[in-house]
Coordinates of C-alpha atoms and ligand atoms in Angstrom, one line a residue:
M222 CA 0.0 0.1 -0.3
L223 CA 1.6 3.3 -1.0
P224 CA 2.1 5.5 2.4
H225 CA -0.7 7.8 2.2
K226 CA -3.0 5.5 1.7
Q227 CA -2.0 3.5 5.2
I228 CA -1.9 7.0 6.3
E229 CA -5.4 7.4 5.2
A230 CA -6.3 3.8 6.6
R231 CA -5.0 4.4 10.3
L232 CA -6.6 8.2 10.1
H233 CA -10.1 6.6 9.1
S234 CA -9.4 3.9 12.2
A235 CA -8.7 6.7 14.7
V236 CA -11.8 8.7 13.5
R237 CA -14.5 5.9 13.6
A238 CA -12.8 4.8 17.6
V239 CA -13.7 8.6 18.8
L240 CA -17.1 9.1 16.3
P241 CA -18.2 5.5 15.6
D242 CA -21.3 6.8 13.2
A243 CA -18.7 9.6 11.0
D244 CA -18.6 9.2 7.4
L245 CA -15.1 8.1 6.2
A246 CA -15.8 8.8 2.7
G247 CA -14.9 12.2 3.1
V248 CA -12.0 12.0 5.7
L249 CA -8.9 12.2 3.0
V250 CA -5.0 12.8 3.0
R251 CA -3.9 15.2 0.7
P252 CA -0.6 16.4 0.1
C253 CA 0.3 19.4 2.6
P254 CA 0.3 22.7 0.4
D255 CA 3.5 23.6 1.9
A256 CA 5.9 21.7 2.6
K257 CA 7.4 23.5 5.2
F258 CA 4.7 22.1 7.8
G259 CA 4.3 18.9 6.8
D260 CA 4.4 16.1 3.9
Y261 CA 0.4 15.5 3.9
Q262 CA -2.1 16.7 5.3
T263 CA -5.8 16.3 6.5
T264 CA -8.2 19.3 6.9
S265 CA -11.3 16.7 6.6
L266 CA -11.8 17.0 11.1
M267 CA -13.0 20.3 10.7
A268 CA -15.7 19.2 8.2
L269 CA -16.9 16.4 11.0
A270 CA -16.6 18.9 13.9
K271 CA -18.6 21.3 12.3
A272 CA -21.4 19.2 10.7
R273 CA -21.4 18.2 14.8
K274 CA -21.2 21.8 16.5
S275 CA -17.9 20.3 18.5
N276 CA -14.8 22.3 18.7
P277 CA -12.5 21.2 15.1
R278 CA -9.2 21.2 18.0
Q279 CA -10.9 18.9 20.5
L280 CA -11.7 16.7 18.0
A281 CA -8.3 16.5 15.8
T282 CA -6.7 16.0 19.2
D283 CA -9.0 13.3 20.4
V284 CA -8.6 11.6 16.7
L285 CA -4.4 12.0 17.3
A286 CA -5.1 10.1 20.5
K287 CA -6.2 7.0 19.0
L288 CA -4.2 7.5 15.9
D289 CA -1.0 4.7 15.4
V290 CA 1.4 6.0 12.1
A291 CA 4.4 5.2 13.9
E292 CA 4.9 3.0 11.2
V293 CA 4.8 5.7 8.2
C294 CA 5.6 8.6 9.6
E295 CA 8.3 10.5 11.7
R296 CA 6.0 13.3 13.2
V297 CA 2.3 13.9 13.1
D298 CA 1.4 17.8 14.4
I299 CA -1.7 19.6 14.8
A300 CA -2.2 22.8 13.3
G301 CA -4.5 26.0 12.5
A302 CA -8.2 25.3 12.9
G303 CA -8.0 21.3 13.3
F304 CA -5.4 20.1 10.6
L305 CA -3.8 17.4 10.9
N306 CA 0.0 17.2 9.6
F307 CA 1.7 14.1 8.3
W308 CA 5.9 13.8 8.3
L309 CA 6.6 10.9 6.2
K310 CA 9.7 8.3 7.4
P311 CA 12.6 8.9 5.5
S312 CA 12.7 4.6 5.5
V313 CA 9.1 5.4 3.9
L314 CA 9.8 7.3 1.4
Q315 CA 13.0 5.7 0.2
A316 CA 11.1 2.1 -0.1
A317 CA 8.3 3.7 -2.1
L318 CA 10.5 4.5 -4.7
T319 CA 12.7 1.4 -4.7
D320 CA 9.0 -0.1 -5.3
A321 CA 8.3 2.0 -7.9
A322 CA 11.6 1.2 -9.2
S323 CA 11.5 -2.3 -9.0
G324 CA 8.1 -1.8 -11.6
K325 CA 5.5 -2.6 -8.3
H326 CA 3.8 0.6 -9.0
L327 CA 4.0 4.3 -10.6
F328 CA 2.7 6.2 -7.6
F329 CA -0.8 5.4 -8.1
E330 CA -3.1 2.3 -7.3
P331 CA -6.0 0.9 -9.1
T332 CA -8.8 1.8 -7.1
P333 CA -10.7 -0.8 -4.7
Q334 CA -14.3 0.8 -5.6
P335 CA -14.6 1.2 -9.1
R336 CA -17.3 3.1 -10.2
T337 CA -19.0 3.2 -13.9
A338 CA -19.0 6.9 -15.3
V339 CA -20.9 7.7 -18.2
I340 CA -18.8 10.7 -19.8
D341 CA -20.8 12.7 -22.0
F342 CA -18.6 15.4 -23.9
S343 CA -17.5 16.6 -27.3
S344 CA -21.2 16.6 -29.3
P345 CA -20.9 18.4 -32.0
N346 CA -23.9 19.5 -34.6
V347 CA -24.3 18.0 -37.9
A348 CA -23.5 19.9 -40.8
K349 CA -21.9 22.2 -38.8
P350 CA -18.2 22.5 -38.5
M351 CA -16.9 21.6 -35.3
H352 CA -15.3 25.1 -33.7
V353 CA -12.9 26.3 -31.6
G354 CA -15.6 25.7 -28.7
H355 CA -16.3 22.3 -28.7
I356 CA -12.1 21.9 -28.5
R357 CA -12.3 22.4 -24.5
S358 CA -15.7 19.9 -24.3
T359 CA -13.6 17.2 -26.6
I360 CA -10.4 17.7 -24.4
L361 CA -11.3 18.0 -21.3
G362 CA -13.7 15.3 -21.5
D363 CA -11.1 12.9 -22.6
S364 CA -9.1 13.9 -20.1
L365 CA -11.4 12.9 -17.5
A366 CA -11.9 9.9 -19.1
R367 CA -8.5 8.9 -19.5
T368 CA -8.2 9.6 -15.7
L369 CA -10.9 7.8 -14.3
R370 CA -9.9 4.7 -16.5
L371 CA -6.2 4.7 -15.2
L372 CA -7.5 4.6 -11.6
G373 CA -9.4 1.7 -12.7
H374 CA -12.9 2.8 -13.1
R375 CA -15.4 1.7 -15.9
V376 CA -16.0 4.5 -18.5
V377 CA -18.4 4.7 -21.1
T378 CA -18.2 7.5 -23.6
D379 CA -20.7 8.9 -25.3
N380 CA -21.1 11.2 -27.9
H381 CA -24.6 12.9 -28.0
I382 CA -24.0 14.2 -31.5
G383 CA -26.7 17.1 -32.4
D384 CA -28.2 15.0 -35.3
W385 CA -32.0 16.5 -35.1
G386 CA -33.7 19.2 -35.2
T387 CA -35.4 22.5 -36.5
Q388 CA -32.2 23.4 -38.6
F389 CA -32.9 20.3 -40.8
G390 CA -36.0 21.9 -42.0
M391 CA -33.7 24.5 -43.6
L392 CA -31.1 22.3 -44.6
L393 CA -33.6 20.6 -46.6
V394 CA -34.7 23.1 -48.5
G395 CA -30.7 24.2 -49.6
W396 CA -29.9 20.8 -49.9
K397 CA -32.8 20.3 -52.9
R398 CA -32.7 23.7 -54.5
E399 CA -29.1 25.2 -53.9
L400 CA -26.3 22.2 -53.5
D401 CA -23.2 22.3 -55.2
A402 CA -22.2 19.0 -56.1
A403 CA -18.4 19.6 -56.7
A404 CA -18.8 22.0 -53.4
L405 CA -20.3 19.1 -51.2
Q406 CA -17.1 16.6 -52.6
A407 CA -14.6 18.8 -51.8
D408 CA -15.9 20.1 -48.2
A409 CA -18.8 18.5 -46.9
I410 CA -19.4 20.7 -43.9
G411 CA -18.1 24.0 -45.7
E412 CA -21.1 23.3 -47.9
M413 CA -23.6 22.4 -45.8
E414 CA -22.9 25.4 -43.9
R415 CA -23.1 27.7 -46.8
I416 CA -26.4 26.0 -46.9
Y417 CA -27.5 26.5 -43.9
K418 CA -26.6 30.1 -43.6
K419 CA -28.3 31.2 -46.8
L420 CA -31.9 29.4 -45.8
S421 CA -31.4 30.6 -41.9
A422 CA -30.8 34.0 -43.9
E423 CA -33.6 33.7 -46.0
C424 CA -36.7 32.1 -44.0
K425 CA -35.7 35.8 -41.8
E426 CA -36.7 37.6 -45.2
N427 CA -39.4 35.5 -46.7
P428 CA -42.4 33.7 -44.9
A429 CA -43.0 31.2 -48.1
T430 CA -39.3 29.9 -47.3
L431 CA -39.6 29.6 -43.7
E432 CA -43.1 27.5 -44.6
A433 CA -41.1 25.3 -47.0
A434 CA -38.5 24.5 -44.6
R435 CA -41.3 23.8 -41.7
Q436 CA -43.1 21.2 -44.3
E437 CA -39.7 19.4 -44.9
L438 CA -39.4 19.4 -41.2
V439 CA -42.6 17.6 -41.1
K440 CA -42.0 15.2 -43.9
L441 CA -39.0 14.3 -42.3
Q442 CA -40.3 13.9 -38.8
G443 CA -43.3 12.1 -40.6
G444 CA -40.7 9.4 -41.9
D445 CA -40.7 10.6 -45.8
V446 CA -37.9 8.3 -47.2
E447 CA -36.7 11.0 -49.9
N448 CA -35.8 13.1 -46.4
L449 CA -34.6 10.7 -44.7
R450 CA -32.3 9.9 -46.9
I451 CA -30.6 13.0 -47.4
W452 CA -30.3 13.5 -43.8
R453 CA -28.6 10.5 -43.2
E454 CA -26.3 11.4 -46.0
M455 CA -25.9 14.5 -43.9
I456 CA -25.4 12.7 -40.9
A457 CA -23.0 10.5 -42.6
L458 CA -20.7 13.2 -44.0
S459 CA -20.5 15.3 -41.1
Q460 CA -19.3 12.0 -39.1
V461 CA -16.4 11.8 -41.4
Q462 CA -15.0 15.1 -40.8
F463 CA -15.6 14.8 -36.9
D464 CA -13.8 11.6 -37.2
T465 CA -10.7 13.0 -38.7
I466 CA -10.4 15.6 -36.0
Y467 CA -10.6 12.8 -33.4
G468 CA -8.0 10.8 -34.9
R469 CA -5.9 14.0 -34.8
L470 CA -6.5 14.5 -31.2
G471 CA -6.6 10.5 -30.2
V472 CA -10.3 10.9 -28.8
N473 CA -12.2 7.7 -28.8
F474 CA -15.9 7.2 -28.0
D475 CA -17.7 4.0 -27.0
H476 CA -20.8 5.4 -28.2
T477 CA -22.0 8.0 -30.9
L478 CA -25.7 8.1 -29.9
G479 CA -26.9 11.2 -31.5
E480 CA -30.3 13.1 -30.4
S481 CA -32.2 11.4 -32.9
F482 CA -32.0 8.3 -31.7
Y483 CA -34.3 9.1 -28.6
N484 CA -37.1 10.3 -30.9
P485 CA -38.8 7.4 -30.5
R486 CA -39.5 7.7 -26.6
L487 CA -40.2 11.2 -26.1
A488 CA -44.1 11.2 -26.6
G489 CA -44.4 8.2 -24.1
I490 CA -41.9 10.4 -21.4
V491 CA -43.6 13.5 -21.8
E492 CA -47.5 11.3 -21.4
E493 CA -45.6 9.0 -18.4
L494 CA -44.2 13.0 -17.1
V495 CA -48.2 14.6 -17.4
A496 CA -49.7 11.5 -16.0
Q497 CA -47.5 11.9 -12.7
G498 CA -48.1 15.6 -12.1
I499 CA -44.6 16.3 -12.5
A500 CA -45.1 18.6 -16.4
R501 CA -48.0 20.3 -16.8
E502 CA -49.8 22.8 -19.8
S503 CA -48.4 26.6 -20.1
E504 CA -49.4 28.6 -22.4
G505 CA -50.2 25.9 -25.1
A506 CA -46.6 24.0 -24.3
L507 CA -46.1 21.6 -21.9
A508 CA -43.6 22.7 -19.0
I509 CA -41.9 20.5 -15.7
F510 CA -42.3 23.4 -12.7
F511 CA -40.0 23.1 -9.8
E512 CA -42.3 24.9 -7.0
D513 CA -40.0 23.2 -4.8
S514 CA -36.6 24.5 -5.6
P515 CA -35.5 28.0 -4.6
Q516 CA -33.2 28.2 -7.5
L517 CA -35.7 26.7 -9.9
K518 CA -39.0 28.0 -9.1
D519 CA -39.5 30.6 -11.3
Q520 CA -37.3 28.2 -14.2
P521 CA -39.9 26.0 -15.7
A522 CA -38.5 23.5 -18.3
L523 CA -40.1 23.0 -21.7
I524 CA -40.5 18.9 -22.3
R525 CA -43.8 20.1 -25.8
K526 CA -44.0 23.3 -27.8
S527 CA -47.3 24.8 -28.8
D528 CA -46.6 23.3 -32.2
G529 CA -46.2 19.8 -30.8
G530 CA -42.4 19.8 -31.2
F531 CA -40.3 18.8 -28.4
N532 CA -37.3 20.0 -26.8
Y533 CA -33.6 19.9 -25.8
T534 CA -34.7 19.1 -22.4
T535 CA -37.2 16.4 -23.6
T536 CA -34.4 14.8 -25.5
D537 CA -31.8 14.8 -22.4
L538 CA -34.4 13.1 -20.5
A539 CA -34.9 10.2 -22.5
T540 CA -31.1 10.0 -22.9
L541 CA -30.5 9.9 -18.6
A542 CA -33.1 6.9 -18.8
H543 CA -31.9 5.4 -21.4
R544 CA -28.0 5.3 -20.0
L545 CA -29.1 4.6 -16.4
E546 CA -31.2 1.3 -17.8
T547 CA -28.2 0.4 -20.2
W548 CA -24.9 1.2 -18.4
Q549 CA -26.0 1.4 -14.9
P550 CA -23.6 4.1 -13.9
D551 CA -22.8 5.6 -10.4
E552 CA -22.0 8.6 -12.0
I553 CA -22.7 10.6 -15.4
I554 CA -20.2 13.5 -16.3
Y555 CA -21.8 16.1 -18.5
V556 CA -18.6 18.5 -20.2
T557 CA -20.2 21.8 -22.1
D558 CA -19.9 25.3 -21.8
G559 CA -21.1 27.2 -19.0
R560 CA -23.7 28.5 -20.8
Q561 CA -25.8 25.1 -20.4
Q562 CA -25.7 25.3 -16.3
L563 CA -29.5 25.9 -15.9
H564 CA -30.4 23.2 -18.6
F565 CA -28.6 20.4 -16.8
Q566 CA -29.9 22.0 -13.4
Q567 CA -33.4 21.7 -14.7
I568 CA -32.5 18.0 -16.1
F569 CA -30.8 16.7 -13.1
A570 CA -33.5 18.3 -11.3
G571 CA -36.1 16.8 -13.4
F572 CA -34.8 13.7 -13.8
R573 CA -35.2 13.0 -9.9
K574 CA -38.7 14.3 -9.3
W575 CA -39.5 11.6 -12.4
R576 CA -37.3 8.4 -11.5
G577 CA -36.1 9.6 -8.1
G578 CA -32.3 9.4 -9.1
K579 CA -31.4 6.0 -7.9
A580 CA -29.3 3.9 -9.6
E581 CA -31.0 0.8 -11.9
G582 CA -31.2 -2.4 -11.0
G583 CA -28.9 -2.3 -7.9
K584 CA -30.3 -3.4 -4.6
Q585 CA -28.6 -0.6 -2.1
K586 CA -27.4 1.5 -4.7
A587 CA -26.6 5.2 -3.8
E588 CA -28.0 8.3 -5.3
I589 CA -26.2 8.7 -8.9
K590 CA -23.6 11.3 -8.8
F591 CA -24.7 13.7 -12.1
A592 CA -22.2 16.1 -12.6
H593 CA -22.3 19.3 -15.0
V594 CA -18.3 19.9 -15.6
W595 CA -18.6 23.3 -17.1
F596 CA -16.1 25.5 -18.7
G597 CA -15.7 29.4 -20.5
S598 CA -14.8 30.7 -23.5
I599 CA -11.7 31.1 -25.2
L600 CA -10.5 34.4 -26.0
G601 CA -8.3 36.6 -28.6
E602 CA -5.6 38.5 -27.7
D603 CA -7.8 41.8 -27.6
G604 CA -9.8 39.7 -25.1
K605 CA -13.2 39.6 -27.1
P606 CA -14.0 36.3 -28.0
F607 CA -11.8 34.5 -30.1
K608 CA -12.5 35.0 -34.2
T609 CA -10.7 34.5 -37.4
R610 CA -8.9 37.8 -38.5
S611 CA -12.3 38.0 -40.7
G612 CA -14.0 37.6 -37.9
E613 CA -15.4 33.7 -38.5
T614 CA -15.6 31.4 -35.8
V615 CA -12.2 29.5 -36.1
K616 CA -12.5 25.7 -37.3
L617 CA -11.0 23.4 -35.4
A618 CA -9.4 22.0 -38.4
D619 CA -7.9 24.6 -39.4
L620 CA -6.7 26.0 -35.3
L621 CA -4.9 22.1 -35.5
D622 CA -2.9 22.5 -38.9
E623 CA -1.7 25.8 -37.7
A624 CA -0.4 24.4 -34.6
E625 CA 1.3 22.0 -36.5
E626 CA 2.7 24.6 -38.9
R627 CA 4.3 26.6 -35.8
A628 CA 5.4 24.2 -34.8
F629 CA 7.2 23.5 -37.1
K630 CA 9.3 26.3 -37.4
V631 CA 9.9 26.4 -33.5
V632 CA 11.3 22.7 -34.4
S633 CA 13.2 23.6 -37.4
E634 CA 14.7 26.3 -35.3
K635 CA 15.9 24.5 -32.5
S636 CA 17.1 21.0 -34.2
A637 CA 18.3 22.0 -37.9
D638 CA 19.8 19.2 -38.4
L639 CA 17.3 16.4 -37.9
P640 CA 15.6 15.4 -41.4
E641 CA 12.2 16.7 -42.2
A642 CA 9.9 13.9 -42.0
Q643 CA 11.5 13.6 -38.1
R644 CA 10.8 17.8 -37.3
R645 CA 7.6 17.3 -39.2
E646 CA 6.6 14.0 -36.2
I647 CA 8.0 16.2 -33.4
A648 CA 6.0 19.2 -34.9
R649 CA 2.5 17.4 -34.8
V650 CA 3.4 15.9 -31.2
I651 CA 4.1 19.3 -30.1
G652 CA 1.6 21.6 -31.7
L653 CA -1.1 19.5 -31.1
G654 CA 0.4 19.1 -27.1
A655 CA 0.3 22.7 -27.1
V656 CA -3.0 23.2 -27.8
K657 CA -4.8 20.7 -25.4
Y658 CA -2.0 22.0 -22.9
A659 CA -3.2 25.5 -23.1
D660 CA -6.9 24.4 -22.8
L661 CA -6.4 22.0 -19.7
L662 CA -3.8 24.2 -17.7
P663 CA -6.4 27.1 -16.6
N664 CA -9.0 26.5 -14.4
R665 CA -12.2 25.3 -16.4
Q666 CA -14.6 27.6 -15.4
S667 CA -12.5 30.8 -15.8
D668 CA -11.8 32.4 -19.6
Y669 CA -8.9 31.8 -21.1
V670 CA -6.7 34.1 -24.2
F671 CA -5.9 31.9 -26.5
S672 CA -2.2 33.0 -27.2
W673 CA 0.1 31.0 -30.1
D674 CA 3.6 32.3 -28.4
K675 CA 2.4 31.4 -24.7
M676 CA 1.6 27.9 -25.6
L677 CA 4.2 27.0 -27.6
A678 CA 7.5 28.2 -25.9
L679 CA 9.7 26.0 -24.4
S680 CA 9.9 27.9 -20.9
G681 CA 7.2 28.3 -18.6
N682 CA 3.8 26.0 -17.7
T683 CA 3.9 24.8 -21.5
A684 CA 3.1 21.2 -22.8
P685 CA 6.8 21.8 -24.9
Y686 CA 8.6 22.7 -22.0
L687 CA 7.1 19.3 -20.4
Q688 CA 7.9 17.5 -23.5
Y689 CA 11.0 18.9 -23.9
A690 CA 12.2 17.7 -19.9
Y691 CA 11.0 14.0 -21.0
A692 CA 12.9 14.2 -24.2
R693 CA 15.8 15.8 -22.2
I694 CA 16.2 12.7 -19.9
R695 CA 16.0 10.2 -22.3
S696 CA 18.6 12.1 -23.6
I697 CA 20.7 11.2 -20.6
F698 CA 20.2 7.5 -21.1
R699 CA 21.4 7.6 -24.5
K700 CA 24.6 8.8 -23.4
A701 CA 24.5 6.5 -20.5
E702 CA 25.8 3.7 -23.0
G703 CA 24.3 0.2 -22.1
T704 CA 21.7 1.7 -19.9
P705 CA 18.8 2.0 -21.6
S706 CA 16.3 2.2 -18.2
I707 CA 16.2 1.0 -14.9
Q708 CA 17.8 -2.7 -15.1
P709 CA 18.3 -5.9 -12.6
P710 CA 19.6 -5.7 -10.2
I711 CA 17.1 -3.3 -8.8
P712 CA 19.0 0.0 -7.5
S713 CA 18.1 0.9 -3.5
I714 CA 17.0 4.6 -4.2
Q715 CA 19.0 6.7 -1.9
L716 CA 18.0 10.3 -0.9
G717 CA 21.1 11.9 0.1
Q718 CA 20.8 15.3 -1.3
P719 CA 17.5 17.7 -0.4
E720 CA 16.7 17.9 -4.1
E721 CA 16.7 14.3 -4.6
V722 CA 14.2 14.2 -1.0
A723 CA 12.1 16.8 -3.0
L724 CA 11.9 14.6 -6.4
A725 CA 10.9 12.2 -4.7
K726 CA 8.1 13.2 -2.5
Q727 CA 6.7 15.0 -5.5
L728 CA 7.2 11.7 -7.6
L729 CA 4.8 10.4 -4.4
T730 CA 2.1 12.3 -5.0
F731 CA 1.4 11.9 -8.3
G732 CA -1.7 9.1 -7.7
L733 CA -2.9 11.7 -4.9
T734 CA -2.9 14.2 -7.7
L735 CA -4.8 11.7 -9.9
E736 CA -7.6 10.9 -7.6
A737 CA -8.2 15.0 -6.7
V738 CA -8.6 15.3 -10.8
A739 CA -10.9 12.7 -10.8
E740 CA -12.8 13.9 -7.4
E741 CA -13.0 17.3 -9.2
Y742 CA -13.0 17.2 -12.0
R743 CA -9.8 19.7 -12.5
P744 CA -7.0 18.3 -15.0
N745 CA -5.4 21.7 -14.0
F746 CA -4.1 19.8 -11.0
L747 CA -2.4 17.4 -12.8
C748 CA -0.6 20.2 -15.1
N749 CA 0.4 22.2 -12.6
Y750 CA 1.9 19.4 -10.5
L751 CA 3.7 17.7 -14.0
Y752 CA 4.8 21.6 -14.1
D753 CA 6.4 21.1 -10.5
L754 CA 7.7 17.7 -11.3
A755 CA 9.6 18.7 -14.2
G756 CA 11.0 22.2 -12.2
R757 CA 11.8 19.5 -9.5
F758 CA 13.7 17.7 -11.5
T759 CA 15.6 20.4 -12.8
S760 CA 16.6 21.3 -9.6
F761 CA 18.1 17.7 -9.0
Y762 CA 19.9 17.6 -12.2
E763 CA 21.5 20.1 -11.7
A764 CA 22.4 19.8 -7.7
C765 CA 23.3 16.2 -8.2
P766 CA 25.6 14.5 -10.6
V767 CA 23.9 11.7 -12.1
L768 CA 26.8 10.2 -15.2
K769 CA 29.7 10.4 -13.1
A770 CA 28.8 9.6 -9.5
E771 CA 30.1 6.5 -8.2
P772 CA 28.0 3.6 -9.3
E773 CA 25.5 2.9 -6.2
V774 CA 24.4 6.5 -6.4
R775 CA 24.8 6.8 -10.1
A776 CA 22.5 3.4 -10.3
S777 CA 20.2 5.1 -7.5
R778 CA 19.7 9.0 -9.5
L779 CA 19.6 7.1 -12.9
A780 CA 16.6 5.2 -11.6
L781 CA 15.1 8.8 -10.2
C782 CA 15.8 10.1 -14.0
E783 CA 13.9 7.2 -15.2
L784 CA 10.7 7.3 -12.7
T785 CA 10.7 11.1 -13.6
A786 CA 10.4 10.2 -17.3
R787 CA 7.7 7.8 -16.3
V788 CA 5.3 10.0 -14.2
L789 CA 5.9 12.5 -17.3
R790 CA 4.6 10.4 -20.1
Q791 CA 2.3 8.8 -17.8
G792 CA 0.9 11.9 -16.5
L793 CA 0.8 13.6 -20.4
E794 CA -0.7 10.2 -21.6
V795 CA -3.5 11.0 -19.5
L796 CA -3.9 14.4 -20.8
G797 CA -4.2 13.3 -24.5
I798 CA -0.8 14.2 -25.0
E799 CA 2.0 12.7 -26.6
V800 CA 5.7 12.6 -26.1
V801 CA 8.3 12.6 -28.3
E802 CA 12.2 11.1 -27.4
Q803 CA 13.6 13.5 -28.9
M804 CA 13.1 17.2 -29.9
Ligands
LIG1156 N1 -24.7 19.6 -29.1 C1 -24.6 20.2 -28.0 C2 -24.1 21.1 -28.4 O1 -23.2 21.8 -29.4 C3 -24.0 20.0 -26.6 C4 -24.8 18.3 -26.3 C5 -23.9 18.2 -24.6 N2 -24.9 16.9 -24.2 C6 -26.3 16.8 -23.8 N3 -26.3 15.9 -23.5 N4 -26.9 17.7 -23.9 O2 -24.0 22.8 -27.9

């Protein structure tokens, strides 16, 4: 067991001895934010004391009296209003590093309680290009899926593409009247976007066009063979372009069940909601009302329009029901921009009214965790929403091309001697990594400014900096001929210098960082962790000679280099970012 898990287990026993009925799930051990005060910390006792209206410092004192961590810690302090700070024994740190060097773990362990999580992310709309707004959902969702999987959870990824709705009326009129077959061949989404824009402008001017679009939509909904054929073609053509982008980004989905998949269920769901008194009429439409909720009491959610059409909400309720029946998840995660916050509050509250919110099939299953993981906007350097020079939304494919192109310049300046094909491949990895990392690093709820120069810089908290740190470690092994990685006999790790200790301690908190990412849906924790790790590695490498050291110290330091490289590579992989051996 990793040392922090041991501390946590002992802490749980001590808390149970003092408060037999306490909920231990929230009693956690985390890295101490300031190394001056210890290696690990728990702040959980304060919440326990608060819930019982007792004195947190007294609770900390009582728990400490029952706490037996002598095997792992050399010291435990009570601090502040009732924290406990833990100091690891040097021998425990050294043993954990030696275990990692022998391949027993990479500072994380699979969870003893695997959950099933459905992650709904990316979800672009048919016949429209994926734009820069979809990048955040795609990249955040993908890194959450990777993190949860690495920790041993079951993950189901589902791309809820927008393949149904009123826009298809206009698209059908446009397709039949305006379609340029050659343009469709060359750039299908571009052509569909053109006809959509043309028709939507015309519908605003001309009531006859609007009526024509309405009729095409009614025909599609009624199962008209020709309209269904065209609609399916639009979906297939869009999917080809989406898949090209997903391929470049290395993103996979287990399922792509678009909005249309749920269509057959919508009428039944609306009937059920009305019969149960959850939805009622309002100005000719039907809506769910939330009188009992302080936040939502003035925000009814429409589930059927006055013309009989169904809403985004209706589809999402059907989607939720389907996911619960099909995958029995413990957790459903939606990754969209912040403007959909109200929508998801309504979905979660509406669903609990309707189905109670317990997992299906399970005996004593807990409440399902619904999470709306939302994010802010990407801004241009002028602080306004990020646009092309001519004021258009930035298409994702163009953005990725530009990233690779710019990275190619950087790589060619730095490593002019490498063959072009290799520079191209490095540029692909660096360019895509830079874009992804720039998106994952900021707190997801804040807006961020898109800056090529910043994200491609080789210094500072960027992907190229971390990729470079990795490649530099690999070059040490190239120089240490005959020492490609850690080789048996496994060296015992020696932590003689303070820089070695600092690096070792940072390595040891990799797993805790992954858990925090999964708990709070925040990959930025991992970005900052990796940046710190690279920094501590640099200090270590400057202070401690590796290749020139005495054989035993050399073997131990090479192992520290190797473990740092492994954690960097694994950490970046969880962020969806590749590495290269040489840059
Ligand atoms: N297609 C929507 C958009 O582009 C996102 C869908 C999010 N997922 C969901 N289940 N509503 O904004």
